Amino acid sequence: MTDILSDEYFMQIAINEAKEAALKGEIPVGAIIVANNQIIAKSHNLTELLHDVTAHAEIQAISSAANFLNAKYLKNCTLFVTLEPCQMCAGALYWSQISKIVCGAEDEKRGYRAMGGKIHPKTTIKFGVLQKECSNLMIEFFNKKRT
Amino acid sequence: MTDILSDEYFMQIAINEAKEAALKGEIPVGAIIVANNQIIAKSHNLTELLHDVTAHAEIQAISSAANFLNAKYLKNCTLFVTLEPCQMCAGALYWSQISKIVCGAEDEKRGYRAMGGKIHPKTTIKFGVLQKECSNLMIEFFNKKRT
């Protein structure tokens, strides 16, 4: 059983978001933002449905959390995301000055580390939380697409 | 006089957008997207007003243009933007596969080249169109802020 309020606990909620994306035919990436152990934003990738390349889970979560807080800086907030952010999302997270990012699967091709992007010096980042579950979602999705 | 439909002509319209931003107390960055010599999106920075770090002129322009075209890829489109895109906006432009980017002022500190981001291999980029006018908008804005 997963401890409540652990990184794994919150990542599981992000995974549930990713599954919502998959049900809509979207690449399964989910994200949540947590402040003081409270979930203040939940989102999943909607690029196909919205015909909008900017509708990544992280971008939506950042906008929602900022709206909830009525503040543009996400200080004392943690993002849980099932896939390593891309360059665009790393850039948005940079501007948000978010305190912490927790990632599930790595993205060796399009992740911000491969693309050369940067996160803010005030932000700490942790990789590999429920990595296998997060990766499997992606693998299953693309396997289904192929068949 | 500026030739109609020249890069300078369209950049002047982006500059007018940047001036709109300044009037609202926003860092003066403006953007337009042009397809077949028609302006399909116009926007300016709204990060302060919306309390949203993702509300850069380029992100809004990409979403608007995609909405107009009902398509997520901005093929055969050109973005005119008064300031070199940041990492986030370069990432969004990367995903959009936009054909061409025309920039005014360079951003030596926070531009995508300084931050290590990438644009799409299908995208061509041109710097320095009405550079002085675009830079002056920024300089005037920050000078006013200081006084």
PDB file of N, CA, C and O in Angstrom, chain B residues 13 24 32 44 53 55 61 63 67 69 75 97 103 107 127 135 137 141-142:
ATOM      1  N   ILE B  13       3.209  45.651 -37.236  1.00  0.00           N
ATOM      2  CA  ILE B  13       1.921  45.264 -36.628  1.00  0.00           C
ATOM      3  C   ILE B  13       2.180  44.542 -35.299  1.00  0.00           C
ATOM      4  O   ILE B  13       1.467  44.755 -34.311  1.00  0.00           O
ATOM      5  N   LYS B  24      -0.819  48.291 -20.833  1.00  0.00           N
ATOM      6  CA  LYS B  24      -1.430  47.513 -19.736  1.00  0.00           C
ATOM      7  C   LYS B  24      -0.428  47.204 -18.637  1.00  0.00           C
ATOM      8  O   LYS B  24      -0.723  46.426 -17.737  1.00  0.00           O
ATOM      9  N   ILE B  32       2.428  38.329 -34.169  1.00  0.00           N
ATOM     10  CA  ILE B  32       1.334  38.009 -35.098  1.00  0.00           C
ATOM     11  C   ILE B  32       1.729  36.746 -35.863  1.00  0.00           C
ATOM     12  O   ILE B  32       2.921  36.430 -35.975  1.00  0.00           O
ATOM     13  N   HIS B  44      -0.451  39.871 -27.546  1.00  0.00           N
ATOM     14  CA  HIS B  44       0.631  40.503 -26.798  1.00  0.00           C
ATOM     15  C   HIS B  44       0.708  39.891 -25.416  1.00  0.00           C
ATOM     16  O   HIS B  44      -0.254  39.288 -24.928  1.00  0.00           O
ATOM     17  N   VAL B  53       2.272  32.741 -16.136  1.00  0.00           N
ATOM     18  CA  VAL B  53       3.580  32.827 -16.820  1.00  0.00           C
ATOM     19  C   VAL B  53       3.546  32.254 -18.230  1.00  0.00           C
ATOM     20  O   VAL B  53       4.455  32.509 -19.020  1.00  0.00           O
ATOM     21  N   ALA B  55       1.330  32.993 -20.452  1.00  0.00           N
ATOM     22  CA  ALA B  55       0.597  33.901 -21.344  1.00  0.00           C
ATOM     23  C   ALA B  55       1.524  34.826 -22.147  1.00  0.00           C
ATOM     24  O   ALA B  55       1.220  36.005 -22.357  1.00  0.00           O
ATOM     25  N   ALA B  61      -0.517  33.360 -29.544  1.00  0.00           N
ATOM     26  CA  ALA B  61      -0.621  33.421 -31.013  1.00  0.00           C
ATOM     27  C   ALA B  61      -0.711  32.010 -31.601  1.00  0.00           C
ATOM     28  O   ALA B  61      -1.497  31.760 -32.523  1.00  0.00           O
ATOM     29  N   SER B  63      -1.875  29.270 -30.120  1.00  0.00           N
ATOM     30  CA  SER B  63      -3.211  28.717 -29.820  1.00  0.00           C
ATOM     31  C   SER B  63      -4.271  29.341 -30.725  1.00  0.00           C
ATOM     32  O   SER B  63      -5.137  28.634 -31.245  1.00  0.00           O
ATOM     33  N   ASN B  67      -6.426  27.456 -33.620  1.00  0.00           N
ATOM     34  CA  ASN B  67      -7.883  27.519 -33.537  1.00  0.00           C
ATOM     35  C   ASN B  67      -8.473  28.010 -34.860  1.00  0.00           C
ATOM     36  O   ASN B  67      -9.424  27.436 -35.390  1.00  0.00           O
ATOM     37  N   LEU B  69      -7.112  27.816 -37.836  1.00  0.00           N
ATOM     38  CA  LEU B  69      -6.875  26.829 -38.903  1.00  0.00           C
ATOM     39  C   LEU B  69      -7.558  25.487 -38.615  1.00  0.00           C
ATOM     40  O   LEU B  69      -7.622  24.633 -39.493  1.00  0.00           O
ATOM     41  N   LYS B  75       1.880  24.787 -40.482  1.00  0.00           N
ATOM     42  CA  LYS B  75       2.653  24.719 -41.731  1.00  0.00           C
ATOM     43  C   LYS B  75       2.274  25.917 -42.601  1.00  0.00           C
ATOM     44  O   LYS B  75       1.123  26.353 -42.590  1.00  0.00           O
ATOM     45  N   GLN B  97       5.690  23.086 -35.529  1.00  0.00           N
ATOM     46  CA  GLN B  97       6.336  22.920 -36.842  1.00  0.00           C
ATOM     47  C   GLN B  97       6.103  24.128 -37.758  1.00  0.00           C
ATOM     48  O   GLN B  97       5.964  23.980 -38.978  1.00  0.00           O
ATOM     49  N   CYS B 103      12.111  37.588 -35.999  1.00  0.00           N
ATOM     50  CA  CYS B 103      12.279  38.225 -34.683  1.00  0.00           C
ATOM     51  C   CYS B 103      12.760  39.660 -34.818  1.00  0.00           C
ATOM     52  O   CYS B 103      13.535  39.976 -35.735  1.00  0.00           O
ATOM     53  N   ASP B 107      17.246  38.481 -27.307  1.00  0.00           N
ATOM     54  CA  ASP B 107      17.181  38.397 -25.845  1.00  0.00           C
ATOM     55  C   ASP B 107      18.398  37.584 -25.386  1.00  0.00           C
ATOM     56  O   ASP B 107      18.373  36.358 -25.362  1.00  0.00           O
ATOM     57  N   PHE B 127      16.533  36.954 -37.769  1.00  0.00           N
ATOM     58  CA  PHE B 127      16.662  37.901 -36.650  1.00  0.00           C
ATOM     59  C   PHE B 127      16.839  39.331 -37.165  1.00  0.00           C
ATOM     60  O   PHE B 127      17.265  39.533 -38.303  1.00  0.00           O
ATOM     61  N   SER B 135      13.778  46.801 -29.629  1.00  0.00           N
ATOM     62  CA  SER B 135      14.616  46.948 -28.430  1.00  0.00           C
ATOM     63  C   SER B 135      14.222  48.193 -27.648  1.00  0.00           C
ATOM     64  O   SER B 135      14.147  48.163 -26.418  1.00  0.00           O
ATOM     65  N   LEU B 137      11.430  49.657 -27.340  1.00  0.00           N
ATOM     66  CA  LEU B 137      10.198  49.448 -26.561  1.00  0.00           C
ATOM     67  C   LEU B 137      10.526  48.859 -25.197  1.00  0.00           C
ATOM     68  O   LEU B 137       9.990  49.278 -24.173  1.00  0.00           O
ATOM     69  N   PHE B 141      10.357  50.761 -21.528  1.00  0.00           N
ATOM     70  CA  PHE B 141       9.489  50.154 -20.522  1.00  0.00           C
ATOM     71  C   PHE B 141      10.225  49.980 -19.201  1.00  0.00           C
ATOM     72  O   PHE B 141       9.733  50.369 -18.143  1.00  0.00           O
ATOM     73  N   PHE B 142      11.432  49.422 -19.270  1.00  0.00           N
ATOM     74  CA  PHE B 142      12.174  49.170 -18.025  1.00  0.00           C
ATOM     75  C   PHE B 142      12.724  50.459 -17.417  1.00  0.00           C
ATOM     76  O   PHE B 142      12.807  50.571 -16.193  1.00  0.00           O
TER      77      PHE B 142
END
